[in-house]
XYZ file of C-alpha atoms in Angstrom:
323
model
C -28.347 -9.517 9.656
C -24.875 -8.778 7.855
C -23.610 -4.792 8.686
C -23.423 -3.202 5.076
C -20.457 -1.020 4.556
C -20.409 2.484 4.737
C -21.104 4.789 1.819
C -17.939 7.479 1.040
C -18.957 10.985 1.956
C -18.009 12.076 -1.929
C -16.059 10.249 -4.939
C -14.121 12.911 -7.266
C -14.064 12.060 -10.983
C -13.478 13.524 -14.264
C -13.187 11.865 -17.853
C -9.398 13.339 -18.383
C -7.961 11.859 -15.142
C -8.304 8.014 -15.730
C -6.757 5.282 -13.389
C -5.081 6.764 -10.592
C -2.070 5.171 -8.985
C -0.618 7.401 -6.147
C -2.357 10.131 -3.925
C -0.903 12.584 -1.375
C -2.273 15.349 0.425
C -1.254 19.041 0.439
C -2.119 20.165 3.748
C -5.914 18.919 4.008
C -8.014 21.004 1.543
C -5.774 20.060 -1.486
C -5.245 16.295 -2.543
C -3.112 15.413 -5.630
C -3.569 12.508 -7.701
C -1.167 10.737 -9.686
C -2.442 8.508 -12.928
C -1.608 5.723 -15.156
C -1.518 8.525 -18.222
C 1.571 10.239 -16.750
C -0.358 13.707 -15.339
C -0.973 15.024 -11.958
C -4.676 16.086 -11.071
C -4.954 18.993 -8.613
C -8.470 18.525 -6.474
C -9.545 21.359 -4.288
C -11.421 20.090 -1.507
C -13.611 22.971 -1.080
C -15.108 22.726 -3.845
C -14.318 19.099 -5.138
C -13.596 20.291 -8.439
C -9.848 19.924 -10.443
C -8.737 23.698 -11.085
C -5.431 22.439 -12.677
C -3.750 19.416 -13.778
C 0.293 18.703 -15.897
C 1.782 16.227 -17.527
C 5.094 15.200 -15.870
C 5.711 12.130 -18.279
C 4.131 9.057 -20.622
C 4.339 7.004 -17.364
C 2.403 6.297 -14.431
C 3.067 8.219 -11.301
C 3.623 5.641 -8.758
C 3.963 8.020 -5.704
C 3.369 11.648 -4.830
C 4.940 13.395 -1.985
C 3.666 16.948 -1.096
C 5.744 19.527 1.241
C 5.283 23.062 2.281
C 7.125 24.181 -0.814
C 7.511 21.325 -2.976
C 6.170 18.565 -4.893
C 7.906 15.020 -5.893
C 6.669 12.571 -8.004
C 7.918 9.332 -9.209
C 7.379 7.565 -12.440
C 7.017 3.759 -13.491
C 10.992 3.082 -14.218
C 11.994 5.050 -10.976
C 12.395 8.992 -12.764
C 11.997 11.176 -9.617
C 11.199 14.621 -10.287
C 10.925 17.907 -7.428
C 8.674 20.857 -8.791
C 8.458 24.125 -6.402
C 5.301 26.113 -6.134
C 5.810 29.493 -7.687
C 2.638 31.580 -8.600
C 0.131 28.972 -7.864
C 1.787 26.743 -10.360
C 4.488 23.915 -10.323
C 7.894 24.686 -11.820
C 10.029 21.778 -12.198
C 13.396 21.903 -10.287
C 15.282 18.712 -11.302
C 14.879 15.018 -12.741
C 16.868 12.089 -11.706
C 16.822 9.418 -14.446
C 15.565 6.425 -12.952
C 16.419 2.283 -13.321
C 13.979 0.610 -11.499
C 11.948 -1.693 -13.306
C 10.106 -2.940 -10.062
C 7.100 -1.492 -8.134
C 9.026 0.142 -4.979
C 7.703 3.429 -3.850
C 9.382 6.278 -2.762
C 9.522 7.225 0.831
C 9.764 10.863 2.319
C 11.036 11.501 5.954
C 10.956 15.208 7.089
C 12.600 16.127 10.122
C 10.097 17.149 13.026
C 12.426 19.327 14.668
C 13.579 21.104 11.344
C 11.513 20.852 8.818
C 13.665 21.957 6.228
C 15.537 18.660 6.500
C 13.494 16.525 4.283
C 14.945 13.013 2.670
C 13.815 11.286 -0.277
C 14.256 7.501 -0.160
C 14.100 5.935 -3.445
C 14.758 2.764 -5.289
C 17.760 2.327 -7.578
C 19.009 -0.368 -9.750
C 19.506 -3.885 -8.197
C 19.573 -3.431 -4.289
C 20.390 0.223 -4.131
C 18.505 2.569 -2.165
C 19.108 6.602 -3.235
C 18.678 9.215 -0.532
C 17.852 12.889 -2.154
C 17.601 15.789 -0.040
C 14.776 17.550 -1.303
C 15.439 20.909 -0.076
C 19.041 21.278 -1.069
C 19.837 20.950 -4.877
C 23.465 20.877 -4.269
C 23.553 17.916 -1.907
C 25.139 15.117 -3.743
C 22.353 11.974 -3.641
C 23.773 9.104 -1.398
C 23.263 5.404 -2.068
C 22.457 2.359 0.635
C 23.632 -0.607 -0.675
C 23.845 -3.866 1.536
C 27.193 -5.049 0.000
C 28.345 -7.839 2.615
C 28.977 -10.779 0.805
C 27.262 -13.192 3.460
C 24.140 -11.643 2.970
C 21.476 -13.961 0.660
C 20.633 -13.080 -2.706
C 18.196 -10.387 -1.801
C 16.470 -9.033 -5.443
C 15.357 -5.593 -6.000
C 13.929 -3.344 -3.356
C 10.091 -3.672 -3.103
C 9.129 -1.383 -0.028
C 10.662 0.724 2.321
C 9.635 2.719 5.897
C 11.796 5.466 7.386
C 11.191 6.185 11.014
C 12.487 7.949 14.061
C 13.526 6.120 17.132
C 15.043 7.800 20.136
C 15.898 10.708 17.934
C 17.876 8.319 15.306
C 17.005 7.784 12.137
C 16.394 4.614 10.405
C 15.392 3.106 7.269
C 13.414 -0.528 7.011
C 13.902 -2.243 3.455
C 11.834 -5.303 1.901
C 13.008 -6.934 -0.478
C 11.822 -9.535 -3.363
C 13.473 -12.662 -1.452
C 11.136 -11.485 1.715
C 14.149 -10.114 3.936
C 13.867 -7.072 5.391
C 17.282 -4.827 6.628
C 17.376 -2.096 8.956
C 19.199 0.694 8.255
C 20.736 3.037 10.859
C 21.366 6.084 8.987
C 23.396 8.189 11.337
C 26.307 5.707 10.572
C 25.113 4.598 7.156
C 25.216 1.209 8.529
C 22.847 -1.803 8.137
C 22.216 -3.398 11.928
C 19.173 -5.887 11.328
C 18.330 -8.519 8.703
C 14.850 -10.797 8.838
C 13.085 -12.903 6.552
C 9.933 -11.532 7.289
C 7.272 -11.348 4.081
C 7.473 -13.098 1.029
C 6.337 -11.148 -2.155
C 5.951 -7.913 -0.099
C 4.534 -4.888 -1.942
C 4.072 -2.114 0.855
C 5.057 -1.389 4.194
C 4.460 1.165 7.249
C 5.420 1.111 10.710
C 4.403 3.250 13.631
C 7.141 4.433 16.101
C 4.881 5.293 18.944
C 3.140 1.633 19.198
C 6.296 -0.260 18.168
C 4.320 -2.092 15.601
C 4.555 -2.535 11.780
C 2.209 -3.900 8.997
C 3.461 -5.490 5.592
C 1.247 -5.912 2.813
C 2.034 -8.789 -0.035
C 0.795 -10.582 -3.021
C -0.436 -13.366 -1.037
C -3.442 -13.502 1.482
C -1.797 -12.488 4.352
C -0.371 -9.388 6.009
C 2.358 -9.710 8.304
C 3.094 -7.711 11.502
C 5.966 -7.093 13.276
C 7.874 -4.944 16.109
C 11.402 -3.941 17.273
C 13.304 -4.834 20.175
C 14.260 -1.503 20.929
C 17.443 -1.707 22.699
C 19.083 -3.911 20.126
C 16.626 -2.353 16.994
C 16.640 -6.290 16.110
C 13.278 -6.792 14.009
C 10.774 -9.407 15.529
C 7.959 -11.109 13.475
C 4.173 -10.814 14.916
C 1.317 -12.052 13.946
C -0.573 -12.771 10.376
C -3.608 -11.350 9.489
C -5.378 -13.324 6.777
C -7.789 -11.542 3.940
C -10.085 -13.227 1.683
C -8.648 -12.242 -1.987
C -4.898 -12.033 -2.203
C -2.684 -8.912 -3.443
C -2.239 -6.020 -1.368
C -0.884 -2.699 -3.400
C -0.983 -0.536 -0.135
C -0.982 -0.538 3.948
C -1.434 2.408 5.587
C -1.447 3.523 9.681
C -3.533 6.452 10.295
C -1.839 9.118 12.286
C -3.916 8.465 15.534
C -3.165 4.860 15.899
C -6.754 4.265 15.756
C -6.847 2.246 12.318
C -4.847 1.034 9.276
C -5.972 0.500 6.133
C -5.261 -1.833 3.172
C -6.157 -1.423 -0.662
C -6.469 -4.542 -2.804
C -5.931 -5.955 -5.919
C -9.461 -7.146 -5.581
C -10.459 -3.239 -5.182
C -11.869 -3.601 -1.741
C -10.710 -1.538 1.266
C -10.094 -3.289 4.429
C -10.473 -1.140 7.918
C -8.457 -2.492 10.538
C -8.347 -1.589 13.998
C -4.866 -0.986 15.133
C -4.972 -1.628 18.711
C -6.473 -5.193 18.415
C -5.955 -5.704 14.677
C -9.632 -6.656 14.138
C -11.450 -6.590 11.064
C -13.694 -3.248 10.998
C -15.379 -2.762 7.838
C -14.854 -3.727 3.790
C -15.580 -0.843 1.602
C -16.628 -1.901 -1.939
C -16.689 1.489 -3.373
C -14.187 0.716 -6.360
C -15.861 -2.283 -8.088
C -13.470 -2.077 -11.050
C -9.568 -2.934 -10.745
C -7.438 -2.792 -7.696
C -7.076 0.349 -5.301
C -3.559 1.549 -5.797
C -3.335 4.103 -3.351
C -4.618 5.290 0.015
C -3.928 8.797 2.035
C -5.319 10.460 5.261
C -5.775 14.406 5.454
C -3.110 15.708 8.120
C -6.150 17.637 9.652
C -9.914 17.895 9.309
C -11.317 18.678 5.606
C -13.621 22.128 6.238
C -16.380 20.829 4.169
C -16.879 17.443 6.156
C -15.448 18.861 9.400
C -13.575 15.786 9.860
C -10.295 14.076 8.665
C -10.705 12.092 5.577
C -9.349 8.931 3.966
C -9.035 9.061 0.251
C -8.378 6.036 -1.716
C -8.215 5.494 -5.511
C -7.581 3.130 -8.414
C -7.992 1.571 -11.765
C -11.852 2.411 -11.912
C -10.764 6.321 -12.192
C -12.506 7.313 -9.168
C -11.546 9.052 -5.621
C -13.425 8.058 -2.767
C -13.002 9.997 0.417
C -14.302 8.425 3.799
C -15.074 9.820 7.099
C -14.782 6.630 9.086
C -14.048 5.978 13.075
C -12.547 9.465 13.921
């Protein structure tokens, strides 16, 4: 007999929310959802209700980040807005107009040795990547621009992932051409380029296990690793999935599993150690799964870490899997 997929522990819905394009946890008891209508909904996971929502703009919210003191939103078109928390509400601090017509999402890196050092990487026009100091409004934004004339035609940036290795900060960036560039951010120098995955949409990398995963518009997930001394990226194996198109790939912090959210509405769970498929979750039946997020700590109501997933069907599914 075929093993039936597990059920979610809960599904969050409200008529006003509609389709959800991005998720992030604030600690573990609050979940924020960015919608296609340009609003952010805050969900209290102790009551499974949404006590507040607010409008960011008219464009879909393609990504969200929440730190201890700030919320960062990214809108379709690339506009970045930062908010501070004041009296249980969000106060707009600054907004950076965007000029990115693609689907690349922002990425946030918080220095583990200094939590006030928070760098936001965001897509800009053409091949450029902007770097914003979230906690320092006076700091100028910086630009990473692959301007070597010997580089192939890259197209727009499609995904990126900041990571630390041997106390150094790097950025891996994928482009429309399928090339992935690695930047040493201490010097601002590009140190590697590899033709890895055409039509890349999402990337994640775990420095502890030295392995990463790329989700694309086709029916394959590509793995990779780094040669640590030279920091040259090396291709790994490919994982085939039934239907093409992956909006997001997310490695869980305990390195036990990773998940992909597909255009077909399926959430696919894989073992991170063996890359073996473990489950296909079919809760989202109308439209694609747009984002997946993991709670940093156990959620009190469920006494377990929770995976949240959301998409075009207007629901947020909560899962307790392989903990």
